[in-house]
PDB file of C-alpha atoms in Angstrom:
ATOM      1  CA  UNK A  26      86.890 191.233  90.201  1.00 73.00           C
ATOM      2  CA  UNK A  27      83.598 191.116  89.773  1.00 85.00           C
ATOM      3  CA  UNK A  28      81.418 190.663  86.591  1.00 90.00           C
ATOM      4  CA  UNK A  29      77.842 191.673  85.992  1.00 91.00           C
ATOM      5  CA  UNK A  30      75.097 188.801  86.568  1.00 90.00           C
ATOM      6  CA  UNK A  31      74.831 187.199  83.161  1.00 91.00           C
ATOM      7  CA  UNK A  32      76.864 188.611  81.280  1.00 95.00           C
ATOM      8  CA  UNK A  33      79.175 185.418  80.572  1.00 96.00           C
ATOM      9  CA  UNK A  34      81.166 187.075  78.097  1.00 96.00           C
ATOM     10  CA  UNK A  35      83.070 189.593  80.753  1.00 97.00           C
ATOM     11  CA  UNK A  36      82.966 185.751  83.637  1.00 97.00           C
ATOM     12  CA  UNK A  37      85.322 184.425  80.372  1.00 97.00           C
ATOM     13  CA  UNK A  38      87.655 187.045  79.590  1.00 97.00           C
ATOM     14  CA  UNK A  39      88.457 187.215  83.761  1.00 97.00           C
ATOM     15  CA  UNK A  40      88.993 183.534  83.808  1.00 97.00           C
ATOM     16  CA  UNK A  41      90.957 184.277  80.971  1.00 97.00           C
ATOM     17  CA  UNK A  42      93.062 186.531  82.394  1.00 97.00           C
ATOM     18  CA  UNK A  43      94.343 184.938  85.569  1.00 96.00           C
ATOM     19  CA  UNK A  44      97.257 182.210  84.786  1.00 94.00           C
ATOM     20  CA  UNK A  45      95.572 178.511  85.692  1.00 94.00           C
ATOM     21  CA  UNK A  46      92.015 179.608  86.345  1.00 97.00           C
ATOM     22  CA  UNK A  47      89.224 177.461  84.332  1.00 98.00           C
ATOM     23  CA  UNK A  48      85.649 176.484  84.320  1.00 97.00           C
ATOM     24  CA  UNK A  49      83.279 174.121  84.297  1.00 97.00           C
ATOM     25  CA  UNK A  50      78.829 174.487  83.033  1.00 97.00           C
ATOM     26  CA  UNK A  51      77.209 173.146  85.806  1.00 93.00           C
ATOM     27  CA  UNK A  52      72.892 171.502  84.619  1.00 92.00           C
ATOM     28  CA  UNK A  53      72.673 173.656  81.581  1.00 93.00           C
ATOM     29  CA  UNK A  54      69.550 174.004  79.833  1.00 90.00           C
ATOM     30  CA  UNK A  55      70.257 175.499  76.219  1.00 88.00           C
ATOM     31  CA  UNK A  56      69.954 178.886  76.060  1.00 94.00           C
ATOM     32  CA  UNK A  57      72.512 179.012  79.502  1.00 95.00           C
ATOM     33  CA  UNK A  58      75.651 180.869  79.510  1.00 96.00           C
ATOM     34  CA  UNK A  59      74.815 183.326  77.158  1.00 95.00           C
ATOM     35  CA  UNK A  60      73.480 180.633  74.654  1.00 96.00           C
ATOM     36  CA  UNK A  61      76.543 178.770  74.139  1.00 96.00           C
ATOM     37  CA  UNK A  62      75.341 176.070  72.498  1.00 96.00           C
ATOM     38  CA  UNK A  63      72.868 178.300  70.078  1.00 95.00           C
ATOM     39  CA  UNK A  64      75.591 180.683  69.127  1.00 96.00           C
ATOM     40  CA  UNK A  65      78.779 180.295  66.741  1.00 96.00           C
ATOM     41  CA  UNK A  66      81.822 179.212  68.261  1.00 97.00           C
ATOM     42  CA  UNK A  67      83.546 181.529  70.725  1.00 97.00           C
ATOM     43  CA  UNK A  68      87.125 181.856  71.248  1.00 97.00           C
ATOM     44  CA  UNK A  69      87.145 183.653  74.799  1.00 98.00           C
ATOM     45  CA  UNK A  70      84.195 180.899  76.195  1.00 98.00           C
ATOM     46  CA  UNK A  71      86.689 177.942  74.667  1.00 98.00           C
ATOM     47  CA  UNK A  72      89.980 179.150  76.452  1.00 97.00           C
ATOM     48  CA  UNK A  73      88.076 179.923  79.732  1.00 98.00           C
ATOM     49  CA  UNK A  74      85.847 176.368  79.930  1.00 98.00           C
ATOM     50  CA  UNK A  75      87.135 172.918  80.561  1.00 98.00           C
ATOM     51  CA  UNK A  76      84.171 171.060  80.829  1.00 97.00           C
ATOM     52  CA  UNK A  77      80.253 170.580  81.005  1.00 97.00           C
ATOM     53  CA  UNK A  78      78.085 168.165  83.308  1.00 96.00           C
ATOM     54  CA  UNK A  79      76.830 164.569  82.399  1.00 94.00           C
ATOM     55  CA  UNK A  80      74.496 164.408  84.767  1.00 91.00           C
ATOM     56  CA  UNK A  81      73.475 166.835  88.267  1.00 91.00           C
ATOM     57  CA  UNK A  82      72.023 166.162  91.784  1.00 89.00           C
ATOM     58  CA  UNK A  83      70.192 165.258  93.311  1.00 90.00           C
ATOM     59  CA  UNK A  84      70.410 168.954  95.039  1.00 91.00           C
ATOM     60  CA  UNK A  85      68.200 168.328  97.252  1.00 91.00           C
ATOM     61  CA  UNK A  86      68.511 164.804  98.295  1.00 92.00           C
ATOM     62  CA  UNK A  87      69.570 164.345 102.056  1.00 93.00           C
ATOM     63  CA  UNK A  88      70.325 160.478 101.803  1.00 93.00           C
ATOM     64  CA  UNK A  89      73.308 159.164 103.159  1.00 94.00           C
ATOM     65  CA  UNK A  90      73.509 155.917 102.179  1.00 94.00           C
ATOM     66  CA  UNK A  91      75.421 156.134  98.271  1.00 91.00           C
ATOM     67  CA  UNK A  92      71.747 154.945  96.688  1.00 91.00           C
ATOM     68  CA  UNK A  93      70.562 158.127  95.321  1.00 90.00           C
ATOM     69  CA  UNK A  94      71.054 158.377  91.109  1.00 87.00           C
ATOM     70  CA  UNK A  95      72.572 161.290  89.420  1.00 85.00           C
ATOM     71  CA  UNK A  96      69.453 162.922  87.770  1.00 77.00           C
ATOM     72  CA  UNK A  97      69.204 164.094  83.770  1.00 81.00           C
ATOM     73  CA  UNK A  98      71.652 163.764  81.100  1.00 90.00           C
ATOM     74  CA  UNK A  99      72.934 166.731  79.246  1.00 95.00           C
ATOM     75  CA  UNK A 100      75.341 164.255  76.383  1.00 94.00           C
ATOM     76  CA  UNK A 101      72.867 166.080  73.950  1.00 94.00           C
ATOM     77  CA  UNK A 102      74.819 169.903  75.163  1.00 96.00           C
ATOM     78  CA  UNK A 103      78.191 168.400  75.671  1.00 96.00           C
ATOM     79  CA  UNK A 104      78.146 166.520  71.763  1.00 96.00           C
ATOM     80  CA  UNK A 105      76.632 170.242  70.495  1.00 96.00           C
ATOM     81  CA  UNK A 106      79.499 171.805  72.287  1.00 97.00           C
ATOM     82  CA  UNK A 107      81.715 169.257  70.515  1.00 96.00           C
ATOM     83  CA  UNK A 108      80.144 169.713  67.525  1.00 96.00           C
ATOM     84  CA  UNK A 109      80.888 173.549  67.803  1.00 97.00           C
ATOM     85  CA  UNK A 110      84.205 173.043  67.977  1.00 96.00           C
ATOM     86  CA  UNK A 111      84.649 173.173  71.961  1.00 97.00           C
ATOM     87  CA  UNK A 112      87.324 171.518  73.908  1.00 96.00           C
ATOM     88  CA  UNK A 113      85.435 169.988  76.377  1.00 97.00           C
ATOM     89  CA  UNK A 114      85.423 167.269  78.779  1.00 96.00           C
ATOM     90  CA  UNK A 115      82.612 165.494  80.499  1.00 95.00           C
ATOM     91  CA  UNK A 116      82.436 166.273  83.919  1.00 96.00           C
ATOM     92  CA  UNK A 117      80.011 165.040  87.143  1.00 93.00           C
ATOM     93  CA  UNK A 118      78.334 167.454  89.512  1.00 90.00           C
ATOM     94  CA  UNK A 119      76.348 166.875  92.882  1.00 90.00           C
ATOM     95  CA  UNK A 120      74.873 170.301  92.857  1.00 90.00           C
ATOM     96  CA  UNK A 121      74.389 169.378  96.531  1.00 90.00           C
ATOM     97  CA  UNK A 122      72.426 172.272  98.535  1.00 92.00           C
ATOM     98  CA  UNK A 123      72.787 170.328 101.779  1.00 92.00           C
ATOM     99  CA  UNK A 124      75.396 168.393 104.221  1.00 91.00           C
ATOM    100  CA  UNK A 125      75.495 165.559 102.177  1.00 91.00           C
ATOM    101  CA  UNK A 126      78.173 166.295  99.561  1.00 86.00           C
ATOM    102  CA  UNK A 127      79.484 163.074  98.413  1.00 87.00           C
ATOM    103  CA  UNK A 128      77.237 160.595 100.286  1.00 91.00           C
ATOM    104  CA  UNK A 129      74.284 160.920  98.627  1.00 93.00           C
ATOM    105  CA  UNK A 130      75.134 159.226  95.087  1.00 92.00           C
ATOM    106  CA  UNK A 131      78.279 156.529  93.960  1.00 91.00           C
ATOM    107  CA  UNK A 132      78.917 159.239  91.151  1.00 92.00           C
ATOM    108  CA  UNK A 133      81.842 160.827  90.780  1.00 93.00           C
ATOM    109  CA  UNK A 134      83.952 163.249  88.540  1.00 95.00           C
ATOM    110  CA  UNK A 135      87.345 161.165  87.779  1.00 95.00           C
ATOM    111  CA  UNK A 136      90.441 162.985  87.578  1.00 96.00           C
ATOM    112  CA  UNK A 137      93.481 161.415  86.195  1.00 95.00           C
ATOM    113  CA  UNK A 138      96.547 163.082  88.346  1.00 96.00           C
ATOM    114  CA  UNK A 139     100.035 161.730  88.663  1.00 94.00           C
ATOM    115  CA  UNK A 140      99.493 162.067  92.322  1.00 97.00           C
ATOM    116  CA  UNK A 141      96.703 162.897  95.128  1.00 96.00           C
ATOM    117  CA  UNK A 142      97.827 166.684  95.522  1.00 98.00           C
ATOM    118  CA  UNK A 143      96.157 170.159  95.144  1.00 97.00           C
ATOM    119  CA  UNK A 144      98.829 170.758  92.059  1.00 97.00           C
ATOM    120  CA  UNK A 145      98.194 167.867  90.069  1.00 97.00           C
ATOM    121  CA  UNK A 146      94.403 167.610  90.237  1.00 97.00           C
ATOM    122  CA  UNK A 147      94.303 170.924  89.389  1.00 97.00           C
ATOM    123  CA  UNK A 148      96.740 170.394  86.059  1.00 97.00           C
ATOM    124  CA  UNK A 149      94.920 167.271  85.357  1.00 97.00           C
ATOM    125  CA  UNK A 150      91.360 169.320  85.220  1.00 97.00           C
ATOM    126  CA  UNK A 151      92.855 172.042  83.217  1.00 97.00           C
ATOM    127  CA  UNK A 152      94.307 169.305  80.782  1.00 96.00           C
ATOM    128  CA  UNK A 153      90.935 167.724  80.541  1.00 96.00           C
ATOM    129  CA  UNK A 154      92.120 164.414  81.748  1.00 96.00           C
ATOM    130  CA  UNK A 155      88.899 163.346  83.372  1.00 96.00           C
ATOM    131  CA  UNK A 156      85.531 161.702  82.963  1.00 95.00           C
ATOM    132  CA  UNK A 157      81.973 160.884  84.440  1.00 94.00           C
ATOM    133  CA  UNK A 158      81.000 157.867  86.834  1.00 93.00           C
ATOM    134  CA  UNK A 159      78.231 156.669  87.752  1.00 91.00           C
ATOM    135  CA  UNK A 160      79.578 154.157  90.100  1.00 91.00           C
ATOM    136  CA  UNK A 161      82.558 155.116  92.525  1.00 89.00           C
ATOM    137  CA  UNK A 162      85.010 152.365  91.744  1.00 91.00           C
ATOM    138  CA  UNK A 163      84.920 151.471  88.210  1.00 91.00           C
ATOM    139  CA  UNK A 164      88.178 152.819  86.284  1.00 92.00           C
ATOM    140  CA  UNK A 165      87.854 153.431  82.492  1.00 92.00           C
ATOM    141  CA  UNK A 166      90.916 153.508  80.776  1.00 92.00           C
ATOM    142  CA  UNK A 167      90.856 155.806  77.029  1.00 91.00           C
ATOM    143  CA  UNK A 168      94.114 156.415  74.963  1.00 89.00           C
ATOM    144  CA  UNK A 169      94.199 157.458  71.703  1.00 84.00           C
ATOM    145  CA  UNK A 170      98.532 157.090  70.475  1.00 82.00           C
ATOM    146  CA  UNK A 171      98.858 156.930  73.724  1.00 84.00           C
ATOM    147  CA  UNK A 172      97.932 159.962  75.094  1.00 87.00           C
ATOM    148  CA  UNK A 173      95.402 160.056  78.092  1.00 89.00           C
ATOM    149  CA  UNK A 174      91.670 161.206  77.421  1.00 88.00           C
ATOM    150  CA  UNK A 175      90.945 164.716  77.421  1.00 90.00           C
ATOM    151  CA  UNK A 176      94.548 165.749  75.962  1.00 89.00           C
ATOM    152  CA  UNK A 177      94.607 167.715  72.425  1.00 85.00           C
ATOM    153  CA  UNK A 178      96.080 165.962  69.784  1.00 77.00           C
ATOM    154  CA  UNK A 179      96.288 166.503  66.671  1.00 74.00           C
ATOM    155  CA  UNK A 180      96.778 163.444  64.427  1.00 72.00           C
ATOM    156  CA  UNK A 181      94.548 160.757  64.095  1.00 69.00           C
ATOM    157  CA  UNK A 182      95.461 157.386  65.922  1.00 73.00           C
ATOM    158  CA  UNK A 183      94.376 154.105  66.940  1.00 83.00           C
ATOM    159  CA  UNK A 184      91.925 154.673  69.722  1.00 86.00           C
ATOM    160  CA  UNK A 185      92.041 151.993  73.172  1.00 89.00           C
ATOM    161  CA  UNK A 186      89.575 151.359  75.815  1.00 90.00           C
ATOM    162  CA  UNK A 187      89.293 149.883  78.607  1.00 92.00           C
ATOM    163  CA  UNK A 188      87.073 149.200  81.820  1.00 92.00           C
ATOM    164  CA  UNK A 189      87.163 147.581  84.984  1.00 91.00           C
ATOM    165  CA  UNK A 190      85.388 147.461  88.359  1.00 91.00           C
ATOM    166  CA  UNK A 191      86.227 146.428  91.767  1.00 90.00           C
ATOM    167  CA  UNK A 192      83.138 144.940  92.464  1.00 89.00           C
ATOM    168  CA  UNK A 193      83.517 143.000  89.240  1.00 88.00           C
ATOM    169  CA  UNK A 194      79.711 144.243  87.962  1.00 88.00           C
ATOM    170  CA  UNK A 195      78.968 143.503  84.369  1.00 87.00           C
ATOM    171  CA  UNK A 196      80.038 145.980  81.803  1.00 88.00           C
ATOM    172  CA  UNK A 197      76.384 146.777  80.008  1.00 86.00           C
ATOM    173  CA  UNK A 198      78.439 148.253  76.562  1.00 87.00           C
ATOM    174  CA  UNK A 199      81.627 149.885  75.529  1.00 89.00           C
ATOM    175  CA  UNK A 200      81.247 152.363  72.326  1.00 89.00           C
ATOM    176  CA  UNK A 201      83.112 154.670  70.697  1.00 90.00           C
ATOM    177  CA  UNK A 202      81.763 157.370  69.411  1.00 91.00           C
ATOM    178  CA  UNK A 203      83.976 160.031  66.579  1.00 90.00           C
ATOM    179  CA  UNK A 204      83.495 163.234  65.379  1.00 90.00           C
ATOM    180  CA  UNK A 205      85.033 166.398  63.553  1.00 90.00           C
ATOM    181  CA  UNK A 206      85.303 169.297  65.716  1.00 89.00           C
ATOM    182  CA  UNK A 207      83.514 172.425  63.957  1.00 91.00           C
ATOM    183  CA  UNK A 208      81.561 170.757  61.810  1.00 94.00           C
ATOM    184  CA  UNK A 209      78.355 171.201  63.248  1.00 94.00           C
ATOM    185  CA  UNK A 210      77.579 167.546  63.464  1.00 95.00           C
ATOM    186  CA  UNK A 211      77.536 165.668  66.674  1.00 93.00           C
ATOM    187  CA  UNK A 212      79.461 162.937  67.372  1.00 93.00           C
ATOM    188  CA  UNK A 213      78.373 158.955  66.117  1.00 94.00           C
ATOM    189  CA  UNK A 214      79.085 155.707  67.151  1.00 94.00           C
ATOM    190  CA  UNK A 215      81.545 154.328  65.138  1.00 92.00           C
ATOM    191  CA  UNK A 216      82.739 150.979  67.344  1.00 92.00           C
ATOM    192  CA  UNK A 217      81.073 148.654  70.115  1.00 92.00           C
ATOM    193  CA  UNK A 218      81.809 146.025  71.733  1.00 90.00           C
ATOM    194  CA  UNK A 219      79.676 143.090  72.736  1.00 86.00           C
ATOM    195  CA  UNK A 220      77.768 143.133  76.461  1.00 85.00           C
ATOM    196  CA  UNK A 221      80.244 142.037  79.398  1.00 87.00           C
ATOM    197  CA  UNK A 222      83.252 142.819  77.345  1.00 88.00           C
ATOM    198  CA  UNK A 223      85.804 145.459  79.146  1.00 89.00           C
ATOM    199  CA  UNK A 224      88.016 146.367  76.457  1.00 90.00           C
ATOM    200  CA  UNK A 225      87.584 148.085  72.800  1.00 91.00           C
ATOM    201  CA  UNK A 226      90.120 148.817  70.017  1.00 89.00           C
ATOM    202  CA  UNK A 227      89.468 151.520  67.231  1.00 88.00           C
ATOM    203  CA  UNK A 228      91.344 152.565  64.354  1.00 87.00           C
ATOM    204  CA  UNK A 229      90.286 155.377  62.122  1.00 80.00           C
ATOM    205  CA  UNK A 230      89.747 154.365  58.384  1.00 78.00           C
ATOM    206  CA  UNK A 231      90.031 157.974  57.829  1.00 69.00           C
ATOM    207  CA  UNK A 232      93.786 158.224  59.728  1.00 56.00           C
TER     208      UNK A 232
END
């Protein structure tokens, strides 16, 4: 089915109409995707979208050798998103235009499946159980009662963190940041822990 160029609206409600389909915003400026972030909170965009970039590129980088960096950030749309009420993850994309997919930069999108197979990476991104890297081999580990990042839950819980790396670089800082869906207000940091530290426990004086 096809929808008419820019109209975003119609893109949601087919998404939203085929069982298991999703999206991700791919190096949105702010008035992208039918101003999304400068518009009140949409039910048809929320069902339909999983997640929005981090960081993009570099398109048109033709390095091979893993050295090139992600370029941007876009936290400031994914904590407005947030703050409208979205349920959103963070996501990675190489916007590659060339050969290079994948060699060009260490980051990666992380998806947390039960197992390496089509099925469960694709339940896992529609569950919102993944994150950003920057670096291709350090695991971050977020639970809040338990339940993996990304998942919706409703009742406020203890929150855990933790990060490791293969290649045993420093950790630079762990925060967490909180905020109330719908409220308009992005998210703050509420807990950090110290430089070179890997783990980070939160509890919610409000739970």
């Amino acid at each position: 089915m096809l929808t008419p160029r820019n109209d975003y609206q119609a893109l949601f409600r087919e998404i939203n109409r085929r069982p298991g389909a999703f999206a991700t915003l791919a190096h949105p400026n702010r008035t992208d995707y039918g101003n999304l972030a400068g518009t009140a909170f949409n039910l048809r965009a929320d069902s339909a979208i999983v997640g929005t970039v981090l960081r993009s590129g570099p398109s048109s980088s033709t390095n091979t050798t893993y050295s090139n960096p992600s370029r941007g950030s876009y936290t400031p749309y994914f904590q407005t998103l947030l703050a409208k009420g979205y349920l959103v993850g963070v996501t990675l994309d190489h916007d590659n235009h060339n050969t290079t997919f994948m060699r060009t930069t260490p980051a990666r999108l992380v998806v947390l499946a039960p197992a390496l197979t089509k099925a469960d990476v694709m339940d896992a991104l529609r569950q919102r159980h993944f994150y950003a890297s920057d670096d291709w081999n350090a695991e971050v580990t977020f639970t809040l009662n338990s339940q993996p990042m990304g998942s919706i839950y409703a009742d406020q819980a203890p929150a855990s963190m933790s990060v490791s790396d293969a290649d045993n670089e420093p950790v630079r800082s762990v925060r967490v940041l909180r905020g109330v869906p719908g409220s308009g207000v992005r998210p703050v940091v509420v807990a950090t822990a110290a430089a070179g530290a890997t783990a980070l426990s939160y509890v919610d004086p409000q739970g």
